[in-house]
PDB file of C-alpha atoms in Angstrom:
ATOM      1  CA  VAL A  16       4.905   1.366 -32.903  1.00 48.00           C
ATOM      2  CA  ARG A  17       6.647   2.263 -29.589  1.00 57.00           C
ATOM      3  CA  GLY A  18      10.237   0.824 -30.736  1.00 63.00           C
ATOM      4  CA  TRP A  19       9.177  -1.366 -32.607  1.00 67.00           C
ATOM      5  CA  VAL A  20       8.557  -1.947 -36.647  1.00 72.00           C
ATOM      6  CA  LYS A  21       6.658  -4.611 -36.111  1.00 71.00           C
ATOM      7  CA  PRO A  22       6.586  -5.582 -32.350  1.00 68.00           C
ATOM      8  CA  GLY A  23       5.440  -8.925 -31.483  1.00 72.00           C
ATOM      9  CA  GLN A  24       2.708  -7.893 -28.703  1.00 70.00           C
ATOM     10  CA  VAL A  25       0.208  -4.529 -27.786  1.00 69.00           C
ATOM     11  CA  THR A  26       1.284  -3.465 -24.310  1.00 71.00           C
ATOM     12  CA  PRO A  27       0.515  -0.813 -22.604  1.00 71.00           C
ATOM     13  CA  HIS A  28       1.242   2.182 -23.135  1.00 76.00           C
ATOM     14  CA  TYR A  29       3.465   4.099 -20.485  1.00 80.00           C
ATOM     15  CA  TRP A  30       0.870   5.849 -18.328  1.00 82.00           C
ATOM     16  CA  THR A  31      -1.839   2.998 -18.294  1.00 83.00           C
ATOM     17  CA  ALA A  32       1.364   1.306 -17.076  1.00 82.00           C
ATOM     18  CA  ALA A  33       2.069   3.973 -15.014  1.00 85.00           C
ATOM     19  CA  GLU A  34      -1.849   4.509 -13.492  1.00 87.00           C
ATOM     20  CA  MET A  35      -1.312   0.587 -12.809  1.00 85.00           C
ATOM     21  CA  LEU A  36       1.151   0.222 -10.756  1.00 84.00           C
ATOM     22  CA  LEU A  37      -0.203   3.695  -9.020  1.00 84.00           C
ATOM     23  CA  LEU A  38      -3.185   1.702  -8.539  1.00 86.00           C
ATOM     24  CA  GLN A  39      -1.110  -1.661  -6.980  1.00 86.00           C
ATOM     25  CA  LEU A  40       0.864   0.743  -4.890  1.00 87.00           C
ATOM     26  CA  GLU A  41      -2.851   2.410  -3.105  1.00 88.00           C
ATOM     27  CA  MET A  42      -3.556  -0.763  -3.180  1.00 93.00           C
ATOM     28  CA  LEU A  43      -0.683  -1.411  -0.349  1.00 95.00           C
ATOM     29  CA  ALA A  44      -0.567   1.509   1.381  1.00 95.00           C
ATOM     30  CA  PHE A  45      -1.928   5.824   0.719  1.00 94.00           C
ATOM     31  CA  VAL A  46      -2.643   9.235   2.199  1.00 94.00           C
ATOM     32  CA  ASP A  47      -6.306   9.391   3.130  1.00 95.00           C
ATOM     33  CA  GLU A  48      -6.272  13.779   2.387  1.00 94.00           C
ATOM     34  CA  THR A  49     -10.038  13.546   1.732  1.00 94.00           C
ATOM     35  CA  ASP A  50      -9.753  16.171   5.141  1.00 94.00           C
ATOM     36  CA  PRO A  51      -6.582  18.041   4.550  1.00 89.00           C
ATOM     37  CA  ALA A  52      -5.836  18.934   8.376  1.00 92.00           C
ATOM     38  CA  LYS A  53      -6.439  15.265   9.328  1.00 94.00           C
ATOM     39  CA  PRO A  54      -4.858  12.989   7.044  1.00 94.00           C
ATOM     40  CA  ARG A  55      -4.720   9.400   8.189  1.00 95.00           C
ATOM     41  CA  TRP A  56      -2.328   6.656   6.694  1.00 95.00           C
ATOM     42  CA  VAL A  57      -4.420   3.772   5.479  1.00 96.00           C
ATOM     43  CA  LEU A  58      -2.769   0.519   5.367  1.00 97.00           C
ATOM     44  CA  GLY A  59      -4.099  -2.366   2.975  1.00 97.00           C
ATOM     45  CA  ALA A  60      -6.679  -1.217   1.549  1.00 96.00           C
ATOM     46  CA  GLY A  61      -7.008  -3.618  -1.868  1.00 95.00           C
ATOM     47  CA  VAL A  62      -5.788  -6.089   0.231  1.00 96.00           C
ATOM     48  CA  PRO A  63      -8.065  -9.135  -0.819  1.00 96.00           C
ATOM     49  CA  PRO A  64      -9.502 -10.942   2.015  1.00 96.00           C
ATOM     50  CA  SER A  65      -7.579 -14.311   1.087  1.00 97.00           C
ATOM     51  CA  TRP A  66      -4.126 -12.743   1.198  1.00 95.00           C
ATOM     52  CA  LEU A  67      -4.738 -12.433   4.858  1.00 97.00           C
ATOM     53  CA  ASP A  68      -4.630 -16.044   5.531  1.00 97.00           C
ATOM     54  CA  SER A  69      -0.012 -15.946   4.662  1.00 97.00           C
ATOM     55  CA  PRO A  70       1.918 -13.504   6.184  1.00 98.00           C
ATOM     56  CA  LEU A  71       2.964 -10.162   4.214  1.00 97.00           C
ATOM     57  CA  ASP A  72       6.270  -8.217   3.940  1.00 97.00           C
ATOM     58  CA  VAL A  73       5.511  -4.379   2.348  1.00 96.00           C
ATOM     59  CA  LYS A  74       8.962  -2.666   2.321  1.00 96.00           C
ATOM     60  CA  ARG A  75       8.834   1.653   0.692  1.00 94.00           C
ATOM     61  CA  VAL A  76       5.767   2.231  -0.453  1.00 94.00           C
ATOM     62  CA  GLY A  77       5.564   5.763  -1.155  1.00 92.00           C
ATOM     63  CA  ALA A  78       3.131   7.660  -0.564  1.00 90.00           C
ATOM     64  CA  SER A  79       2.047  11.888  -0.438  1.00 88.00           C
ATOM     65  CA  ARG A  80       3.370  12.669   3.195  1.00 91.00           C
ATOM     66  CA  GLY A  81       6.265   9.562   3.629  1.00 93.00           C
ATOM     67  CA  ARG A  82       7.127   6.051   3.020  1.00 95.00           C
ATOM     68  CA  VAL A  83       6.044   3.172   4.940  1.00 96.00           C
ATOM     69  CA  ASP A  84       7.392  -0.321   5.477  1.00 97.00           C
ATOM     70  CA  TRP A  85       4.469  -2.686   7.010  1.00 97.00           C
ATOM     71  CA  SER A  86       4.553  -6.492   7.510  1.00 98.00           C
ATOM     72  CA  TRP A  87       1.309  -8.721   8.340  1.00 98.00           C
ATOM     73  CA  ASP A  88       1.329 -11.725  10.737  1.00 98.00           C
ATOM     74  CA  PRO A  89      -1.785 -13.835  10.346  1.00 98.00           C
ATOM     75  CA  SER A  90      -1.395 -16.492  13.621  1.00 97.00           C
ATOM     76  CA  THR A  91      -0.913 -13.461  16.239  1.00 97.00           C
ATOM     77  CA  LYS A  92      -3.028 -11.237  14.097  1.00 97.00           C
ATOM     78  CA  ARG A  93      -0.830  -8.323  14.176  1.00 98.00           C
ATOM     79  CA  VAL A  94      -0.084  -5.677  11.574  1.00 98.00           C
ATOM     80  CA  LYS A  95       4.132  -4.480  12.312  1.00 98.00           C
ATOM     81  CA  ALA A  96       4.542  -1.060  10.236  1.00 97.00           C
ATOM     82  CA  THR A  97       7.185   1.419   9.802  1.00 96.00           C
ATOM     83  CA  ILE A  98       6.167   4.839   8.708  1.00 96.00           C
ATOM     84  CA  LEU A  99       9.627   7.253   8.125  1.00 95.00           C
ATOM     85  CA  GLY A 100       7.736  10.716   7.270  1.00 89.00           C
ATOM     86  CA  GLU A 101       4.742  12.532   8.718  1.00 85.00           C
ATOM     87  CA  THR A 102       3.318  11.211  11.788  1.00 87.00           C
ATOM     88  CA  ALA A 103      -0.618  10.946  11.495  1.00 91.00           C
ATOM     89  CA  GLU A 104      -3.350   8.354  11.953  1.00 94.00           C
ATOM     90  CA  VAL A 105      -2.547   4.469  10.731  1.00 96.00           C
ATOM     91  CA  VAL A 106      -5.839   2.589   9.627  1.00 97.00           C
ATOM     92  CA  LEU A 107      -5.903  -0.925   7.852  1.00 97.00           C
ATOM     93  CA  GLY A 108      -7.740  -1.790   5.496  1.00 97.00           C
ATOM     94  CA  PRO A 109     -11.567  -3.696   5.618  1.00 97.00           C
ATOM     95  CA  SER A 110     -10.519  -7.051   5.097  1.00 97.00           C
ATOM     96  CA  PHE A 111      -8.342  -7.390   8.754  1.00 98.00           C
ATOM     97  CA  PRO A 112     -10.339  -8.159  10.823  1.00 97.00           C
ATOM     98  CA  LYS A 113     -11.378  -6.127  13.901  1.00 96.00           C
ATOM     99  CA  ASP A 114      -9.422  -7.472  16.306  1.00 97.00           C
ATOM    100  CA  ALA A 115      -5.965  -7.165  14.716  1.00 97.00           C
ATOM    101  CA  GLN A 116      -3.836  -5.517  16.374  1.00 97.00           C
ATOM    102  CA  LEU A 117      -0.904  -2.076  15.417  1.00 97.00           C
ATOM    103  CA  ASP A 118       2.643  -1.710  16.034  1.00 97.00           C
ATOM    104  CA  LEU A 119       3.453   1.293  14.962  1.00 96.00           C
ATOM    105  CA  SER A 120       6.635   2.835  14.849  1.00 95.00           C
ATOM    106  CA  PHE A 121       7.690   6.797  13.326  1.00 93.00           C
ATOM    107  CA  PRO A 122      11.604   6.880  13.316  1.00 93.00           C
ATOM    108  CA  PRO A 123      12.859  10.167  12.690  1.00 85.00           C
TER     109      PRO A 123
END
């Protein structure tokens, strides 16, 4: 009964809720470790094209190899990313324009 004798609604089980949150976070940033010798950060892999019509600002998304903040400016077609963690290749998701610029920083 999840803490209620007569719940007014049925909410997702905590496990399901956690999986949904993790999926949403991976839409914004994750580390592709299919080749463990060459991991790479992927930014915005699940961002739909319609979201790129407006500025985006993503803060403190944790991944297996650190944390990332990134922002998108549609007027300049520029992504600025700060990665606190392991230095690796960084790629943008498929919805971003092919000519999008990527400004990276890896502070200590």
